[in-house]
Coordinates of C-alpha atoms in Angstrom, one line a residue:
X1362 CA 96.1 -17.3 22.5
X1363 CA 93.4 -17.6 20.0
X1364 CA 90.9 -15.1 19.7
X1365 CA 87.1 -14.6 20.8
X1366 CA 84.7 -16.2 19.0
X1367 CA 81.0 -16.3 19.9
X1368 CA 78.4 -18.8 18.4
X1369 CA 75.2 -18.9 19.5
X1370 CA 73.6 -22.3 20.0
X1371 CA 70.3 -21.8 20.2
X1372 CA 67.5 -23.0 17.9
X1373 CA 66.0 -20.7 15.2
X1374 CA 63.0 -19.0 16.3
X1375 CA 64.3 -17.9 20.0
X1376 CA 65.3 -14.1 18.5
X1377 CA 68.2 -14.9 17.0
X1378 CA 68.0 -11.8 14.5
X1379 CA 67.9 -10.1 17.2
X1380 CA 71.3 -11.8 18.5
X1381 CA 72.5 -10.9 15.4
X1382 CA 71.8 -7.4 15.6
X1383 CA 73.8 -7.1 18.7
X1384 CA 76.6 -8.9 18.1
X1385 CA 77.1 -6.8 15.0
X1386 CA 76.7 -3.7 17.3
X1387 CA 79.4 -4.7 19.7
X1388 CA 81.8 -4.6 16.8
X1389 CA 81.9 -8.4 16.2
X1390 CA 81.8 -9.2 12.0
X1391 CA 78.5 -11.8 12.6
X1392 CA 76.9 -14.4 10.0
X1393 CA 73.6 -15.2 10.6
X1394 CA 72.5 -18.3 8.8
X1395 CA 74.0 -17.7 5.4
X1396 CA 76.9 -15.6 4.5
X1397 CA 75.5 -12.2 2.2
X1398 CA 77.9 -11.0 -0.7
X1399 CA 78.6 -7.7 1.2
X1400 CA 79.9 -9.8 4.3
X1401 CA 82.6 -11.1 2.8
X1402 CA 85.4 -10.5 0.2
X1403 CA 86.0 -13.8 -0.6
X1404 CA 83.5 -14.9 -3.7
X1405 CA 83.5 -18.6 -2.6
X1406 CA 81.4 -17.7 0.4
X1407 CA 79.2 -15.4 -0.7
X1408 CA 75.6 -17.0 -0.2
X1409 CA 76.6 -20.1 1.2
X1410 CA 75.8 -21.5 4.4
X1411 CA 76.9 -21.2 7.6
X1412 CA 75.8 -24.8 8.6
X1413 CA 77.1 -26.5 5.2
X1414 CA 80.6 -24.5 5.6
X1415 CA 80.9 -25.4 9.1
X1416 CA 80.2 -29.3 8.3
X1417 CA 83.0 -29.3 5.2
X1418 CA 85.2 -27.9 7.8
X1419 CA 84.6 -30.2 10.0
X1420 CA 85.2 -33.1 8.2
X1421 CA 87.8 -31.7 6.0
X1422 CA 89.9 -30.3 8.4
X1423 CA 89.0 -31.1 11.8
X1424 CA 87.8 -27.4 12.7
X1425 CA 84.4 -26.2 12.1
X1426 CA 85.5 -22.7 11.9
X1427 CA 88.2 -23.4 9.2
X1428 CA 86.3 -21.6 6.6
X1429 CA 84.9 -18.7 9.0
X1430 CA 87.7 -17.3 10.0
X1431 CA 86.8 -13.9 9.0
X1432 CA 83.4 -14.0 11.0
X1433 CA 84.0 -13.2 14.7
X1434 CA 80.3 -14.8 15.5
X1435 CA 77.6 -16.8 14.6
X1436 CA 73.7 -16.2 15.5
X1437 CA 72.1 -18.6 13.7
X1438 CA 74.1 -22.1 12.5
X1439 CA 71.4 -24.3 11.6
X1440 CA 69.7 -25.2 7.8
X1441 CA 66.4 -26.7 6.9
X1442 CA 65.4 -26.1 3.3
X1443 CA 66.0 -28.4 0.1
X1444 CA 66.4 -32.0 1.2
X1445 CA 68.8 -30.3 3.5
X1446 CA 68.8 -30.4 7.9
X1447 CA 72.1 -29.5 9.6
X1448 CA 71.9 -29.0 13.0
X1449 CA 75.7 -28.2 14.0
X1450 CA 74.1 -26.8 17.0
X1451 CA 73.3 -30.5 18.4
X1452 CA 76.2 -32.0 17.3
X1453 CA 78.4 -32.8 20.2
X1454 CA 81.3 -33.1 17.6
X1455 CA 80.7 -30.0 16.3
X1456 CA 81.1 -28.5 19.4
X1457 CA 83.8 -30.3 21.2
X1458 CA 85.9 -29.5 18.0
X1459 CA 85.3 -26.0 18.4
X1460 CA 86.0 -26.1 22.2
X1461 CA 89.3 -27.7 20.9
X1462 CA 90.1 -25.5 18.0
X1463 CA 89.2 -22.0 19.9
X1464 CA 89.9 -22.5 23.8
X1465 CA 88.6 -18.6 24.0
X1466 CA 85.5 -19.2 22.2
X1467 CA 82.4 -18.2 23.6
X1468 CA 79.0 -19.9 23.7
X1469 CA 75.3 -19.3 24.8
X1470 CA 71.9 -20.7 23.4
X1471 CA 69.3 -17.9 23.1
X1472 CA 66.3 -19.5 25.0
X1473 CA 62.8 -18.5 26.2
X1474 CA 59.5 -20.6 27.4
X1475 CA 59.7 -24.1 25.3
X1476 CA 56.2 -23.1 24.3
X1477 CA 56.5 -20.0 23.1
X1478 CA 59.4 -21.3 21.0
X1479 CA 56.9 -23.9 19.7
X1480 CA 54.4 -21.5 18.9
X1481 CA 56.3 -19.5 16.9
X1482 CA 58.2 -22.4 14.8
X1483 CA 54.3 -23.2 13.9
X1484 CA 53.7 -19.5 13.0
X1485 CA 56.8 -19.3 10.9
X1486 CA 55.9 -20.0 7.4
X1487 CA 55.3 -23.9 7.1
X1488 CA 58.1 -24.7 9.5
X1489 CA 56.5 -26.5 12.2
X1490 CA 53.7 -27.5 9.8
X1491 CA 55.7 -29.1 6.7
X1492 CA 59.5 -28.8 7.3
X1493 CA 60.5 -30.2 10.8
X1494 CA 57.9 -33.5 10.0
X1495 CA 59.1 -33.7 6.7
X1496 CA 63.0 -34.2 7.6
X1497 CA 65.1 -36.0 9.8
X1498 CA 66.7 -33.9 13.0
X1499 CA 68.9 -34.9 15.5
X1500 CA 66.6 -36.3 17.9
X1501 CA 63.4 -35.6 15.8
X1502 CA 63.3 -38.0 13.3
X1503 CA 61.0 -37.9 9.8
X1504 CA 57.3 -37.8 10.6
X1505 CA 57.6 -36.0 14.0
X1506 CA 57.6 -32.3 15.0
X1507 CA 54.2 -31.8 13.8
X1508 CA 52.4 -31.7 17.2
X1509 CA 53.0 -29.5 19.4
X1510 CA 53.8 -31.7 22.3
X1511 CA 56.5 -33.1 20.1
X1512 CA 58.4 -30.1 19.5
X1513 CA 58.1 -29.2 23.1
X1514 CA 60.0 -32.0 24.0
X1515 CA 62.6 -32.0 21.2
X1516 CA 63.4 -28.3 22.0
X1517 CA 63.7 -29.1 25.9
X1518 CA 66.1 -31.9 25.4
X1519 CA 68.4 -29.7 23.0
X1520 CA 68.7 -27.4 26.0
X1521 CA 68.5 -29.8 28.8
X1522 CA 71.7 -31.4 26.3
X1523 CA 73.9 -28.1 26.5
X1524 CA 73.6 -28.1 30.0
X1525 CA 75.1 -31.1 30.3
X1526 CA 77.8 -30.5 28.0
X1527 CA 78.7 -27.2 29.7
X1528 CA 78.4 -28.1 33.1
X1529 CA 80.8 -26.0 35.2
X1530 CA 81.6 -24.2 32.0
X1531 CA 81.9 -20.3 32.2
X1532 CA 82.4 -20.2 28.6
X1533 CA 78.5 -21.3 28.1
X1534 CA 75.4 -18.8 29.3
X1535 CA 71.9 -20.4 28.2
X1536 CA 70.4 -16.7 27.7
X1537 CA 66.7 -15.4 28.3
X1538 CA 66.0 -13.0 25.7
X1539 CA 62.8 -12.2 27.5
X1540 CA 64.2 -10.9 30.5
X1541 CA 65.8 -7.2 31.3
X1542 CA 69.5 -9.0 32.3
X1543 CA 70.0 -10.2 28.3
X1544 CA 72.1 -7.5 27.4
X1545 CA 74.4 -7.4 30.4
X1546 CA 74.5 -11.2 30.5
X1547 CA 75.8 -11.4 26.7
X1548 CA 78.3 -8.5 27.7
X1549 CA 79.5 -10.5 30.5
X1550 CA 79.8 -13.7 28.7
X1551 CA 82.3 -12.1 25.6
X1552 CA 83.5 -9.3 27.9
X1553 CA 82.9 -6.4 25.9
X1554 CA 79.7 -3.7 26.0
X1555 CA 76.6 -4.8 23.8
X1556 CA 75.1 -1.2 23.2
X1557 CA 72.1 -2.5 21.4
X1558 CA 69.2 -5.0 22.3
X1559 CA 65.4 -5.1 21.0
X1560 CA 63.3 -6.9 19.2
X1561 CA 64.2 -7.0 15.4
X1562 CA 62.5 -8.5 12.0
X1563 CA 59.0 -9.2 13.5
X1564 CA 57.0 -11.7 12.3
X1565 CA 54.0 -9.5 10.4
X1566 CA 52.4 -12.2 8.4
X1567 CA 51.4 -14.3 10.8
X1568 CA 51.6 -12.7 14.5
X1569 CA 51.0 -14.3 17.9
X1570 CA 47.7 -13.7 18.7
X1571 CA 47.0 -12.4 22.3
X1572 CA 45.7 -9.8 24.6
X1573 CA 49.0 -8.0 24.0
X1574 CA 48.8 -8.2 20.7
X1575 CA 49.8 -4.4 19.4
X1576 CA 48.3 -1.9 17.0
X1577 CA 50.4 -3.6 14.2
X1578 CA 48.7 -7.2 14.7
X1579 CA 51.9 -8.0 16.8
X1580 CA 52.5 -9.5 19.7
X1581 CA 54.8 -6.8 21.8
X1582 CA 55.5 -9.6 24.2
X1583 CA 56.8 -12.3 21.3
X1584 CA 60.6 -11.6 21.2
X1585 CA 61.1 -13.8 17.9
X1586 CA 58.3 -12.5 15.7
X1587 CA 61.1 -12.3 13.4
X1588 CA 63.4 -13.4 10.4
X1589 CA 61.4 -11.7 7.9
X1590 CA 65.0 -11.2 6.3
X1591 CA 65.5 -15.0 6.6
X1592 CA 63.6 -16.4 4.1
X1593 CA 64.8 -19.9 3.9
X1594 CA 66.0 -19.9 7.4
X1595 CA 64.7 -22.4 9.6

């Protein structure tokens, strides 16, 4: 029987430091976007990528995880900086291969209101602005992603996608970090207690504005004012 594996498939900007967090809290070894030197004693991974390793695997061995075996999760896959845009997250080879591979892996796409996700990919640095126009996704090519009404409907149909690929799957949980049930739902999904959830890395340099909006500048109610860690993450 292989063993449990958890990858989140969510896109960046729906909290997923704050996945991280809590995978790392219920004892699973997690990479989040790129692998940091004290992750990991193996030198050849140290500040690489989890979306560039996963691709090598992929196409070198068949397994996406053939270079990860060390890391029990994965909170944020994808990588959008220096010519580069992997989306192993919309990649229905990617995932098939790890259904394949790891019949006990688990999977759920951190998710909350396809307009508050917009919003904050705008408010991220110059990632709704510059980067998601300026390079080709899987359904958003070159020269779109700069509007808001076309990010709205990219980020719907990614979701809308895993649905369809998991139908009838209870291997796959598209998870609400917004609501009260997030923390139980992720400890039912990989069957083992999460004893941490919050809001972690808030974005500070460019908070939502709104009626909510705390004593800091930030919005209490904006579960991904984060990544302040993630530099060059997406």
């Amino acid at each position: 029987m292989s063993r449990l594996r958890v990858i989140n498939l969510g896109l960046p900007k729906t909290g997923t430091t704050t996945v991280a967090r809590a995978l790392r809290r219920a004892c699973l070894h997690t990479a989040d976007h790129r692998i940091r030197a004290g992750q990991t004693k193996d030198d050849h991974l140290k500040d690489e990528y989890v979306a560039n390793l996963i691709y090598e695997a992929y196409y070198r061995t068949g397994d996406p995880l053939a270079y990860l075996d060390e890391f029990d999760a994965f909170s944020e896959i994808s990588l959008l900086r220096a010519g580069q845009s992997l989306w192993p997250q919309m990649d229905f080879g990617i995932i098939t291969a790890i259904r394949t591979h790891h019949p006990e892996a688990k999977f759920f796409a951190s998710w909350r209101p396809v307009a508050d996700i917009s919003d904050s990919m705008l408010r991220w640095s110059n990632l709704g602005s510059e980067r998601l126009p300026g390079h080709d996704q899987p359904g958003l090519p070159q020269g779109y992603g700069g509007a808001d009404h076309e990010r709205q409907r990219w980020i719907s149909a990614h979701y809308d996608h895993l649905d369809q690929i998991f139908a009838g799957s209870d291997a796959y949980l598209r998870l609400d970090i917004r609501t009260s049930a997030a923390r139980a739902q992720l400890a039912a999904l990989i069957g083992r207690k999460v004893p941490w959830w919050g809001h972690a890395n808030r974005n500070r340099t460019n908070p939502k504005v709104t009626p909510a909006t705390d004593a800091q500048g930030t919005d209490a109610s904006d579960p991904d004012n984060d990544d302040t860690n993630k530099t060059e993450a997406v």
